[in-house]
Coordinates of C-alpha atoms and ligand atoms in Angstrom, one line a residue:
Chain A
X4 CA -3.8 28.5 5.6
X5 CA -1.8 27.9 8.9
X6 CA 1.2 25.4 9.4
X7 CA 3.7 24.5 11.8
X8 CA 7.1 23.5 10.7
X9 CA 10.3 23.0 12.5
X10 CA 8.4 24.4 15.6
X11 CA 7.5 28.1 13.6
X12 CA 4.1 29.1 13.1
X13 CA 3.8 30.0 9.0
X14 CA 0.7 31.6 7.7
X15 CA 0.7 31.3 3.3
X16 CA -2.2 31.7 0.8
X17 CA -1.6 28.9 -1.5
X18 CA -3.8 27.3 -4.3
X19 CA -5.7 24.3 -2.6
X20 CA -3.7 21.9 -5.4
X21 CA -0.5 22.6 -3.7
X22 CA 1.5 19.6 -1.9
X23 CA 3.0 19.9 1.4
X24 CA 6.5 19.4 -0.7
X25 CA 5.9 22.7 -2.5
X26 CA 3.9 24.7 0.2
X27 CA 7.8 24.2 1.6
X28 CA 10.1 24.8 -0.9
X29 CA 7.8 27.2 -3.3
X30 CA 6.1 29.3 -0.7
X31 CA 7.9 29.1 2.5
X32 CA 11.6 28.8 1.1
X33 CA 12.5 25.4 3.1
X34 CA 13.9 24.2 -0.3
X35 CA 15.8 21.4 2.0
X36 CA 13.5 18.8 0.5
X37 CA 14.1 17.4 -2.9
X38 CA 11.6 16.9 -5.4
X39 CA 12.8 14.0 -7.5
X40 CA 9.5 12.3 -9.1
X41 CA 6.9 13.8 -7.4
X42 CA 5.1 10.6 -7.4
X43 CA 5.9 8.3 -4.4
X44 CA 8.5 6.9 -6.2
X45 CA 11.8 7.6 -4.5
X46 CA 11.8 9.4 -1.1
X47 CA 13.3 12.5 -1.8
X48 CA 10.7 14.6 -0.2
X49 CA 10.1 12.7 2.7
X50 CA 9.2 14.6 5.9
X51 CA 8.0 13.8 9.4
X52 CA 4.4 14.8 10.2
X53 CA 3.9 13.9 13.6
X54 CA 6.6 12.6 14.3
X55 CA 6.0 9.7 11.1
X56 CA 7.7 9.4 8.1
X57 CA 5.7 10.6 4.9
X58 CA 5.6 11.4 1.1
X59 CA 5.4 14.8 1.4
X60 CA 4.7 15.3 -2.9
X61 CA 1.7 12.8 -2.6
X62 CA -0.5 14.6 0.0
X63 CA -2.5 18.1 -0.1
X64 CA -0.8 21.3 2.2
X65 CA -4.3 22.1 3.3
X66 CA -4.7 18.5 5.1
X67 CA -2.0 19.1 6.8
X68 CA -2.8 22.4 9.0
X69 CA -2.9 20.8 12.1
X70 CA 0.2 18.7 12.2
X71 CA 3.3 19.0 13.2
X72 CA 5.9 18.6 10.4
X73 CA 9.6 18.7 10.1
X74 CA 11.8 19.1 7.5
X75 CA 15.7 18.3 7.3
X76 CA 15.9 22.1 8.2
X77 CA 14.7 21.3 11.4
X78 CA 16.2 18.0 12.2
X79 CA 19.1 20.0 13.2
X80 CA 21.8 23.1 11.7
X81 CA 25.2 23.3 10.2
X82 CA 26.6 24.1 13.4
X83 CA 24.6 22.0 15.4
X84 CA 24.0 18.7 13.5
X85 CA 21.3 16.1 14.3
X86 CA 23.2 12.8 14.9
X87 CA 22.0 10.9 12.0
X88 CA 23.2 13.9 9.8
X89 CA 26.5 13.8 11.7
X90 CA 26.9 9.7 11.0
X91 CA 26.0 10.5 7.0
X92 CA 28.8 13.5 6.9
X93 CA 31.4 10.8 8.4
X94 CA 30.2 7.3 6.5
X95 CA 30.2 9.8 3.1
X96 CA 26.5 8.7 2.8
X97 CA 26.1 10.7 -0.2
X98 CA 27.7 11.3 -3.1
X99 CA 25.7 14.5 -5.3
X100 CA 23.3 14.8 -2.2
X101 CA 20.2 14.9 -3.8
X102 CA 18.4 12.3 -1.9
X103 CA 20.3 12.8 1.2
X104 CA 17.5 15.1 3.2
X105 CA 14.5 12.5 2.4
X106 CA 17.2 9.7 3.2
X107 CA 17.6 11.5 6.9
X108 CA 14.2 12.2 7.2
X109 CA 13.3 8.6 6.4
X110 CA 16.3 7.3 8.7
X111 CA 15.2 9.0 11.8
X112 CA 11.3 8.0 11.4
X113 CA 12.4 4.4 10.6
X114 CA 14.4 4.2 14.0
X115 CA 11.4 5.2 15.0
X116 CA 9.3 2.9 13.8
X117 CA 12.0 -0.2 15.0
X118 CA 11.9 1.4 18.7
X119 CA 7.8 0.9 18.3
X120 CA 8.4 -2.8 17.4
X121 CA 7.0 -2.2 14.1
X122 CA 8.3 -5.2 11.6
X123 CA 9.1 -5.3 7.8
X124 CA 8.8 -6.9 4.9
X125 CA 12.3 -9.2 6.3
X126 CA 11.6 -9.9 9.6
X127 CA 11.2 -13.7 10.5
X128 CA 9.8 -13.4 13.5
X129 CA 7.1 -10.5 13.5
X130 CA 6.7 -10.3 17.3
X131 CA 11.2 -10.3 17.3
X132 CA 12.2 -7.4 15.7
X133 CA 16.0 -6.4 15.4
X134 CA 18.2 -3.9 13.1
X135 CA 20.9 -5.9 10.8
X136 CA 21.6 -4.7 7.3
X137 CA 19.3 -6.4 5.0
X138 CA 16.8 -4.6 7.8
X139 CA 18.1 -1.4 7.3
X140 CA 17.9 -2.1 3.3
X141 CA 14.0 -2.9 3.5
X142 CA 12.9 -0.3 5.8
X143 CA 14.7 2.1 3.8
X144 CA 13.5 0.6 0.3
X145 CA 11.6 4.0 -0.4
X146 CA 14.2 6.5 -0.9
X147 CA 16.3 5.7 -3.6
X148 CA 19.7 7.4 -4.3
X149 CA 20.7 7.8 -8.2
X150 CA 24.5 7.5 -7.0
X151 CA 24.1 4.1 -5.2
X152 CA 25.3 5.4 -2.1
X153 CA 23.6 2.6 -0.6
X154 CA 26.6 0.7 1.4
X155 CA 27.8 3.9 3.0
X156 CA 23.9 4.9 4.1
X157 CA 23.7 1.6 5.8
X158 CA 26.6 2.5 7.6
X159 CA 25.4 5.3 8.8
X160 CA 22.2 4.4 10.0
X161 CA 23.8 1.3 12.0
X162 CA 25.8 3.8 13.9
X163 CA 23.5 5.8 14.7
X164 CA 20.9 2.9 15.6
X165 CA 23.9 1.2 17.8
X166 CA 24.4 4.2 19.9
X167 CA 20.9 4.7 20.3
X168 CA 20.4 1.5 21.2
X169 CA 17.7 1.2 19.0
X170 CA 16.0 -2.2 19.2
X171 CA 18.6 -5.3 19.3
Chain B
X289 CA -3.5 19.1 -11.7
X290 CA -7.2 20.4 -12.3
X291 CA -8.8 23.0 -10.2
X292 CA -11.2 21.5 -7.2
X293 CA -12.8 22.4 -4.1
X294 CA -12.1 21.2 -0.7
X295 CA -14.4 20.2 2.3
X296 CA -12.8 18.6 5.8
X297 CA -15.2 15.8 6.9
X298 CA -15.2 15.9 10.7
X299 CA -18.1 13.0 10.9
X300 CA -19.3 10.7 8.9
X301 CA -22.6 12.0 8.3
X302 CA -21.5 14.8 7.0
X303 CA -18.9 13.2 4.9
X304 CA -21.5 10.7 3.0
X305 CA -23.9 14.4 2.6
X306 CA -20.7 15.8 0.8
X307 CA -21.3 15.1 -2.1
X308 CA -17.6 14.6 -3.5
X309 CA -14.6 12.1 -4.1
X310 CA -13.4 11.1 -0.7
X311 CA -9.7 11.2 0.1
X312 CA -7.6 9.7 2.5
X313 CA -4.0 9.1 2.3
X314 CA -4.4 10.8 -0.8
X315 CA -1.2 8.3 -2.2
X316 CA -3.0 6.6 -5.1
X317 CA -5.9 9.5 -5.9
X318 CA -3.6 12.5 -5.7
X319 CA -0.8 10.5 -8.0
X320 CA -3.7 10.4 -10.6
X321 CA -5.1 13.6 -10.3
X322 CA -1.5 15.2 -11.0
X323 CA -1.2 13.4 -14.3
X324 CA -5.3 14.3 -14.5
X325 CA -6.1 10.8 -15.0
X326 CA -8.5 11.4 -12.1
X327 CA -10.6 14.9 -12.3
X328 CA -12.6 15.2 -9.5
X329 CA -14.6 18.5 -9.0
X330 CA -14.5 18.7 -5.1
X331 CA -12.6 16.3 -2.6
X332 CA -14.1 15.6 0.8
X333 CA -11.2 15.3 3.0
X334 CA -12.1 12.1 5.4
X335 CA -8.1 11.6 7.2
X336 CA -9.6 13.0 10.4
X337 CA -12.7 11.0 10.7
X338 CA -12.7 9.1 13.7
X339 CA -12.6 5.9 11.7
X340 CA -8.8 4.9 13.3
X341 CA -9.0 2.2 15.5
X342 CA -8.8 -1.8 15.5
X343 CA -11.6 -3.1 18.1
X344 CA -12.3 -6.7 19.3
X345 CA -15.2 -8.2 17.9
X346 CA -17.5 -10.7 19.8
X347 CA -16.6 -13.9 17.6
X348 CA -12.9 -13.2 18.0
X349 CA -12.6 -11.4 15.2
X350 CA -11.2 -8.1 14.3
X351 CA -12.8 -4.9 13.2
X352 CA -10.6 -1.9 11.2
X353 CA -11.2 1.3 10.8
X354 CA -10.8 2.6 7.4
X355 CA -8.5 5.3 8.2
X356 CA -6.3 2.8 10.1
X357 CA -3.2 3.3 8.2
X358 CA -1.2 0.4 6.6
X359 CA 1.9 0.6 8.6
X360 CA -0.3 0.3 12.0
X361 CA -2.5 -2.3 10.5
X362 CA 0.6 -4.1 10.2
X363 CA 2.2 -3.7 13.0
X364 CA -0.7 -4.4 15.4
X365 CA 0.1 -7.4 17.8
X366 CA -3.7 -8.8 17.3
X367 CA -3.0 -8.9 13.5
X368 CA 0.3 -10.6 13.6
X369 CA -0.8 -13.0 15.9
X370 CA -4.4 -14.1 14.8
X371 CA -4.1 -12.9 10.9
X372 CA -0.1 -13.1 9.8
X373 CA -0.8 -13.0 5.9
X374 CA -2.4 -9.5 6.6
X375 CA 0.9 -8.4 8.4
X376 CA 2.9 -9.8 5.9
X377 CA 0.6 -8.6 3.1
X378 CA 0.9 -5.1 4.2
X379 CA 4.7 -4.9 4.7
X380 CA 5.3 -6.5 1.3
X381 CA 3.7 -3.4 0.0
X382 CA 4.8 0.0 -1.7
X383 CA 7.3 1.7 1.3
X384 CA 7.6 2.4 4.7
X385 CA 6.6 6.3 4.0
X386 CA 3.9 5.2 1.9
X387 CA 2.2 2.9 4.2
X388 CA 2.7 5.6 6.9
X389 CA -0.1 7.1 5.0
X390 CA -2.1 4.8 3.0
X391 CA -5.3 3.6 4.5
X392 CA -6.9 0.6 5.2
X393 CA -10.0 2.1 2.8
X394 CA -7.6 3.6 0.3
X395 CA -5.6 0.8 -0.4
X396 CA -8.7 -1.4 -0.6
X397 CA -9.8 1.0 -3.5
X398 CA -6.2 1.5 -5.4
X399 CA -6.3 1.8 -8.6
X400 CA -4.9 -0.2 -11.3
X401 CA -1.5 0.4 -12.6
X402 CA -1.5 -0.4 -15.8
X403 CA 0.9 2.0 -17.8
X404 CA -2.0 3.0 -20.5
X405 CA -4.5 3.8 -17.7
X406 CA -1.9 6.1 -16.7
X407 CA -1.5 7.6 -20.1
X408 CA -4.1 9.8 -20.8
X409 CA -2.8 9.4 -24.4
X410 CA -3.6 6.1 -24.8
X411 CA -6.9 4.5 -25.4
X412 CA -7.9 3.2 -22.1
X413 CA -11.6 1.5 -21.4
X414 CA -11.4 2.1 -17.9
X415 CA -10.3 6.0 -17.6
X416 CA -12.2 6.8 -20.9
X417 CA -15.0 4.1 -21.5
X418 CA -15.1 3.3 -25.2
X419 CA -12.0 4.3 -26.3
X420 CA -10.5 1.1 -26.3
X421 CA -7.8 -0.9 -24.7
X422 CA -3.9 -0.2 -25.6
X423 CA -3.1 -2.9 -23.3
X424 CA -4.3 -5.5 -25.5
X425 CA -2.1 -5.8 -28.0
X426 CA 0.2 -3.8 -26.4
X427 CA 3.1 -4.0 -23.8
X428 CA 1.2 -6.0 -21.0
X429 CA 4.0 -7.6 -18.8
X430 CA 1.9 -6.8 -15.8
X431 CA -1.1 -7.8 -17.0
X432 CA -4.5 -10.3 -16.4
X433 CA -4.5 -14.1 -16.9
X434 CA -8.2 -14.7 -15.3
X435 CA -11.4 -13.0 -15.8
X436 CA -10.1 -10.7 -18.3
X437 CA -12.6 -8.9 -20.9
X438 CA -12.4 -8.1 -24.6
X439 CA -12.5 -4.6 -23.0
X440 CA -9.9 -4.5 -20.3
X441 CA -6.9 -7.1 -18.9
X442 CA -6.3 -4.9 -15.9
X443 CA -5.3 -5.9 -12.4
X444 CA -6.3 -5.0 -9.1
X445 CA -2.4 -4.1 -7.8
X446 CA -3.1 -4.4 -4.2
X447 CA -1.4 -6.9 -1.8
X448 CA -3.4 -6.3 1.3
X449 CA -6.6 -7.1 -0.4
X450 CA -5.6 -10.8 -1.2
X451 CA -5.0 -11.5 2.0
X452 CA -8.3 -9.7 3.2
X453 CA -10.0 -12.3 0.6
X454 CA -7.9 -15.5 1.8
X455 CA -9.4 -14.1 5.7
X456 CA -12.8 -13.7 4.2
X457 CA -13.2 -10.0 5.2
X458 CA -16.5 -8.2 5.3
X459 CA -16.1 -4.6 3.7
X460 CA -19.0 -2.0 6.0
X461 CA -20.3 0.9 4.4
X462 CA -22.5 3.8 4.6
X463 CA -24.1 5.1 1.8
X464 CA -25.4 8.9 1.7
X465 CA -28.7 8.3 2.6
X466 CA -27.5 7.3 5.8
X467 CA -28.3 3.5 4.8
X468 CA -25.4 1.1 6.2
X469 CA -24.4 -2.5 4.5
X470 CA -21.8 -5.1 5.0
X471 CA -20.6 -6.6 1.6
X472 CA -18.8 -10.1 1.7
X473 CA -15.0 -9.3 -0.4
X474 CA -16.3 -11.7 -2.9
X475 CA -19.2 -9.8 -4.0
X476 CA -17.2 -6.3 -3.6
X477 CA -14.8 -6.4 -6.9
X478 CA -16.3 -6.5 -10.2
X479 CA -14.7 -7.9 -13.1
X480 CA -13.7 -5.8 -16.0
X481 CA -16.6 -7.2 -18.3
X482 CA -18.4 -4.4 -20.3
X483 CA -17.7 -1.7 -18.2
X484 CA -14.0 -1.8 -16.7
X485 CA -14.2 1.6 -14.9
X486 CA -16.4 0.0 -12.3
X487 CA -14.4 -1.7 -10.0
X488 CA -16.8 -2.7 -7.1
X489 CA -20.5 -2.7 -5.9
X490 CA -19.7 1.2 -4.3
X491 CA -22.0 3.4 -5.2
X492 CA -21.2 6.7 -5.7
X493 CA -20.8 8.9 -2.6
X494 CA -20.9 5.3 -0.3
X495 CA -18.3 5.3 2.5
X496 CA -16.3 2.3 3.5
X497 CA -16.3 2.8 7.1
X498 CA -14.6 -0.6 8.3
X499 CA -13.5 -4.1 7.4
X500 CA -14.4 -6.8 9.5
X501 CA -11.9 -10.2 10.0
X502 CA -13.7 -13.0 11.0
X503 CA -12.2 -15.5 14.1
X504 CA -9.0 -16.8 12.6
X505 CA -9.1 -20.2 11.7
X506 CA -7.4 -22.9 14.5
X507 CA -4.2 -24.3 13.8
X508 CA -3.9 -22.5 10.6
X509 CA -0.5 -21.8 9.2
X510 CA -0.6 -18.1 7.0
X511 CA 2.1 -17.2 4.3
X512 CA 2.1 -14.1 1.6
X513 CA 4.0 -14.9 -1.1
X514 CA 5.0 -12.1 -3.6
X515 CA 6.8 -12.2 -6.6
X516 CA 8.2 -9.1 -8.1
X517 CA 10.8 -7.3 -10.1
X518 CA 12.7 -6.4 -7.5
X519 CA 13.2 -6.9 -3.5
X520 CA 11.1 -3.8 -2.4
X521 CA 9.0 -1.2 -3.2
X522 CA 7.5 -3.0 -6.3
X523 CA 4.1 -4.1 -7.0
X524 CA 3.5 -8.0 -7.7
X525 CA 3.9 -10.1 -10.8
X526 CA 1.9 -12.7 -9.0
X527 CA 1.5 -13.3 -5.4
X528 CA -0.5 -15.8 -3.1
X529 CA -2.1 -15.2 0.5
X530 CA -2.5 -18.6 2.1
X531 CA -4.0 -19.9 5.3
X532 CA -4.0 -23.3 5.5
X533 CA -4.1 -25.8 8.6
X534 CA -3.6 -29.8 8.4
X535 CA -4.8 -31.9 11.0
X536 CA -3.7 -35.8 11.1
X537 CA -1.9 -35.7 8.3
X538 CA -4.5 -34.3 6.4
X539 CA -5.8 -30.6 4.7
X540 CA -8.3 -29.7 6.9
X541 CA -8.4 -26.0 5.8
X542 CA -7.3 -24.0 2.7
X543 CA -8.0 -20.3 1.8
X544 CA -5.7 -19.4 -1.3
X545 CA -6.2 -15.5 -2.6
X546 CA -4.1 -14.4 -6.0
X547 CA -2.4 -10.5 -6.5
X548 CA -1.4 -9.7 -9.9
X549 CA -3.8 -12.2 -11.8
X550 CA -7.0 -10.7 -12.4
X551 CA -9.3 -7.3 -12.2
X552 CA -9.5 -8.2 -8.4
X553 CA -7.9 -10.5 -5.9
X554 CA -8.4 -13.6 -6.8
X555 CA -9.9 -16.9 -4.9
X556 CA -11.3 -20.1 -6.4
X557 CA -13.2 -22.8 -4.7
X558 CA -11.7 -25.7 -7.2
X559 CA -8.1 -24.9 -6.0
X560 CA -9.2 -25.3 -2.7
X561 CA -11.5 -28.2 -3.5
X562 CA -8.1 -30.0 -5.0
X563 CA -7.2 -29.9 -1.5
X564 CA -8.8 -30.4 1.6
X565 CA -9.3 -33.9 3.1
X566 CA -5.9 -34.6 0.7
X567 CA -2.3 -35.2 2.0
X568 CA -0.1 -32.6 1.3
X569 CA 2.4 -33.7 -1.3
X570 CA 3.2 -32.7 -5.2
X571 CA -0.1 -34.5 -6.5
X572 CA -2.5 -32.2 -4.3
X573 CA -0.5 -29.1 -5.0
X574 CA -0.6 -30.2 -9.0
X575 CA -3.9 -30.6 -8.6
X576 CA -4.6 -27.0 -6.7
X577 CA -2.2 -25.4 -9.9
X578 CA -3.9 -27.0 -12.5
X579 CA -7.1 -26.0 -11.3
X580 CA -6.1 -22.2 -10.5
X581 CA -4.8 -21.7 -13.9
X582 CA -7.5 -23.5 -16.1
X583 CA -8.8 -20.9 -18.4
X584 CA -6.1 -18.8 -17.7
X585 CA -5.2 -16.7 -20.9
X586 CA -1.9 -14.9 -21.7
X587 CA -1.9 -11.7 -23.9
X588 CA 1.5 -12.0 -25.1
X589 CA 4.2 -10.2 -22.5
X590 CA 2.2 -11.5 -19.8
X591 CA 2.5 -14.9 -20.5
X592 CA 5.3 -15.6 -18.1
X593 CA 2.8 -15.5 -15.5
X594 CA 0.6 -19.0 -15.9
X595 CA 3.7 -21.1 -15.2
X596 CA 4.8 -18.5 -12.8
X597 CA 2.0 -18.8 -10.3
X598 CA 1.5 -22.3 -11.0
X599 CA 5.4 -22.7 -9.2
X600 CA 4.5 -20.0 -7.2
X601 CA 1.3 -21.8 -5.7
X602 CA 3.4 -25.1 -5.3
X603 CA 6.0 -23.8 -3.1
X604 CA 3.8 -21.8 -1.0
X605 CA 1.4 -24.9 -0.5
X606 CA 4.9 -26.3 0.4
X607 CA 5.8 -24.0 3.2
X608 CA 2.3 -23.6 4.0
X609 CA 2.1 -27.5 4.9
X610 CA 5.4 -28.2 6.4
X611 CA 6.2 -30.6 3.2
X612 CA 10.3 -29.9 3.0
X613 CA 11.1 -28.5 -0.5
X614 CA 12.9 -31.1 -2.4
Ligands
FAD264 C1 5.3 4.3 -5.6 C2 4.2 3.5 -5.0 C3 4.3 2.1 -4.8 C4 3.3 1.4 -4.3 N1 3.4 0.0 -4.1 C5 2.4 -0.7 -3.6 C6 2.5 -2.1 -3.4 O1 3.6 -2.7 -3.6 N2 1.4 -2.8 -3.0 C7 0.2 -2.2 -2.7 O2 -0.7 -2.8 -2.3 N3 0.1 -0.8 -2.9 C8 1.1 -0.1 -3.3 N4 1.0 1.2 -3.5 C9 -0.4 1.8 -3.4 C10 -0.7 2.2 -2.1 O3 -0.9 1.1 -1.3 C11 -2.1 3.0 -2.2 O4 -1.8 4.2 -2.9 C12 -2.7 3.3 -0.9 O5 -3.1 2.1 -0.2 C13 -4.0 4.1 -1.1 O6 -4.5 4.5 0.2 P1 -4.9 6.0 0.5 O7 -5.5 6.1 1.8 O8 -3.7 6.9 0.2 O9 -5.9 6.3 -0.7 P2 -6.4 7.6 -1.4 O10 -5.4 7.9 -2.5 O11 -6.8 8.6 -0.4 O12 -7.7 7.0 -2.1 C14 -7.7 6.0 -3.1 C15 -9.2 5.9 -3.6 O13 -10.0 5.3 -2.6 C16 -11.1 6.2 -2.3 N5 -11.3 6.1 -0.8 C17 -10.3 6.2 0.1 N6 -10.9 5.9 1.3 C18 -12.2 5.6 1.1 C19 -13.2 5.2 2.0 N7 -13.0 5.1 3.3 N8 -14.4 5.0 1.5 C20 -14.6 5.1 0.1 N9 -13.7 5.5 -0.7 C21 -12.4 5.8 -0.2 C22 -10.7 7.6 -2.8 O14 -11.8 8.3 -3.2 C23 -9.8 7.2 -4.0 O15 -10.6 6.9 -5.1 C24 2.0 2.0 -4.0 C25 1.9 3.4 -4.2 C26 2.9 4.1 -4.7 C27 2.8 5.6 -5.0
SF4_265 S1 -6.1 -3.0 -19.6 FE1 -7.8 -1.8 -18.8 S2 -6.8 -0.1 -17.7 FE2 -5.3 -1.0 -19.2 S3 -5.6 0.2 -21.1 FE3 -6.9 -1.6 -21.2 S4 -8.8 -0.8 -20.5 FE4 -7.3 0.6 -19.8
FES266 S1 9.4 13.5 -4.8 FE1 8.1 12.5 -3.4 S2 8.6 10.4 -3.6 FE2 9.8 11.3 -5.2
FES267 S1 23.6 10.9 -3.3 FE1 23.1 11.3 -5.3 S2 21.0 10.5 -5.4 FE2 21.7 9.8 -3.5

């Protein structure tokens, strides 16, 4: 099988059973995402497959040749930090750091998904969408952090949102 | 996860000829299949079928794709404007990664999530017919009031299907020989009955291909209601799908659909009978309530949930009617 992640080409002969979470950290050595249920259940593995925010335990390697898919290793490096990594160093969004790469991941395609227009769950107005906390909380319902890093996440992500002008 | 071979569908055709379990998103089969409550022996990959787009329909109606994904279902401006409940149904469901990848097929086809369905240690009618039902008799919080079985008190867990049955959607298939059918959503779910792991009128190796949304209704107001353990990322306790419109002063129009009640969305006619051509107030809505939860049956933990959705029904017929909550 064939795969592009982080902008490499990868070649690996893997067992058709194996996720695009383990293809990464069990094959190709991006151990950056976390595996914490394996399930869809908290968020820790989340990736970006074209450019949108996925499970990456819940969904087959092999379905996956074709796409483009980054990881936190490719979001940006130590010396040279993607913003919303910068803004979760700063705001301490983390405390053990397990959940911290799928809760990047997650951030950036939800940013995303607000410049799109896309609504939530909280949004009164469908066709009005703008970013205030208990919007960042819903959108970012599916990665949950053991250590309850939750009011320091927020902050980060509303920086980073602000100077991106991200939505309203 | 047990072994299983692998085919990529590039057209439907060939993806009906296959001759194995389809997958989509892969969020709801491939969570079974690790815990090898689902075993399939090949999977016939259908996410790049060109089965992704939303189209206009003649009657002013919509027609979806079953590989349109949940999150762009949602977020599409024909859906918020002519069918709000769907919008709303879909983003009160599962997470935003989830319903990145979850399909409009897929989810219609999700399986239940009762905890001894997922236990392949417990007896379980539905993953192993005959074996019994732990539920019954056991811990069944999330449980069936209506149209349960001696065999199985399941529920469908789904939110965008209850609003697909409040719009009256029309589920399109194509079955292997080629042979295409449209199926009305309340003739596609089955109830448990005798034989709990059939869950609709699919038969095996038949492709949903699209849903079709009628013309919305006029004047209709539209409200998904969903009651759960917690804010997000939960599946319902109970929730309603309304669309309901009043005209001088009067229902004119109700279509009421019910999550976490039964072995299928729920819908029927007596609540909505209770109704139309009445003024909205408390002795309509008692009426509607009393009707949706005659018969209803509680198995012990689940209980909660007849007086739940009866408040639950009365405050969304509230909003749904403009009557100010007292
Ligand atoms: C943690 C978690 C929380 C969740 N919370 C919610 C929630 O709150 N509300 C909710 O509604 N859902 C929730 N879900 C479920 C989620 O919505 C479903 O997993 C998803 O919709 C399934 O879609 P899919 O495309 O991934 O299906 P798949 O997993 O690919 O397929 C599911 C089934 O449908 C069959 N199938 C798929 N497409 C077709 C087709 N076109 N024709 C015929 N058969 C087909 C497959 O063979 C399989 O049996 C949750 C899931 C998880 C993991
Ligand atoms: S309720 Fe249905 S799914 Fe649950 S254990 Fe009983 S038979 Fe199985
Ligand atoms: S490891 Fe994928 S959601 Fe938990
Ligand atoms: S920082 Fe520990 S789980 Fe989130």
């Amino acid at each position: 099988m064939h795969f592009t992640i982080n902008g490499q080409r990868y070649e690996a002969d893997v067992d058709i059973r194996t996720s695009l979470l383990d293809l990464a950290r069990e094959h190709l050595g991006l151990t950056g995402s976390k595996k914490g249920c394996d399930h869809g259940q908290c968020g820790a593995c989340t990736m970006l497959v074209n450019g949108r925010r996925i499970n990456a335990c819940l969904t087959l390697a092999v379905m996956h040749q074709d796409d483009e898919i980054v990881t936190i290793e490719g979001l940006g490096s130590v010396e040279n930090l993607h913003p919303m990594q910068d803004a979760f160093v700063r705001h301490d969004g983390y405390q053990c750091g397990y959940c911290t790469p799928g809760q990047i991941c997650s951030a950036v395609g939800m940013l995303d998904e607000v410049a799109k227009g896309w609504p939530s769950h909280v949004t009164g107005d469908l066709t009005d969408v703008s970013l205030d906390d208990a919007e960042i909380s819903e959108r970012m319902s599916g990665n949950i952090c053991r250590c309850a890093a939750y009011p320091n996440i927020v902050d980060a992500i509303r920086e980073v949102a602000a100077k991106e002008e991200v939505s309203a | 996860m047990k072994p299983f071979d692998y085919a990529r569908a590039d057209t439907v055709e060939a993806a009906v000829a296959g001759g194995g379990r389809f997958i989509a998103g892969g969020t709801n089969l491939l969570d079974l299949m690790k815990l090898q409550v689902e075993t399939p022996e090949k999977l016939v990959d259908i996410s790049r079928l060109d089965l992704n787009r939303i189209e206009e329909r003649d009657d002013g109606g919509l027609t979806i794709g079953a590989l349109v994904p949940n999150s762009d279902l949602a977020a599409d401006p024909r859906v918020i404007e002519r069918y709000e409940v769907l919008s709303r149904a879909l983003l009160a469901g599962a997470s935003g990664q989830l319903r990145n990848k979850a399909t409009t097929g897929g989810n219609l086809l999700q399986r239940t999530r009762c905890y001894y369905f997922y236990d392949t240690a417990a007896a379980c009618n539905k993953r192993e017919p005959g074996s019994g039902c732990d539920a019954i008799g056991g811990f069944n919080r999330i449980h069936a009031i209506l149209g349960t079985s001696e065999q199985c008190i399941a529920t469908h867990p789904g939110d965008m299907p209850v609003a697909m049955r409040a719009l009256d959607a029309t589920i399109v298939t194509q079955k292997a020989d080629g042979d295409k059918r449209r199926v009305p959503i309340g003739d596609f779910y089955r109830l448990p009955g005798d034989t709990p792991q059939i869950e609709n009128v699919l038969e095996p190796g038949e492709l949903i291909t699209h849903v079709e949304l009628p013309a919305p209704v006029a004047n209709a107001r539209h409200l998904y209601r969903k009651v759960r353990d917690r804010a997000s990322y939960a599946f319902a306790l109970v929730s309603v799908a309304g669309v309901v419109a009043v005209e001088d002063g009067r229902i004119a129009h109700a279509a009421l659909a019910f999550g976490g009640l039964a072995h299928l969305p729920w819908r029927n006619p007596a609540v909505e009978q209770a109704l139309v051509g009445q003024q909205p107030g408390t002795a309509a809505f008692e009426a509607a309530a009393d009707a949706l939860v005659e018969g209803a049956r509680g198995f012990g933990h689940n209980n909660f949930k007849i007086p739940l959705v009866r408040r639950t029904l009365i405050a969304s017929l509230r909003d749904l009617t403009g009557e100010a909550s007292a």
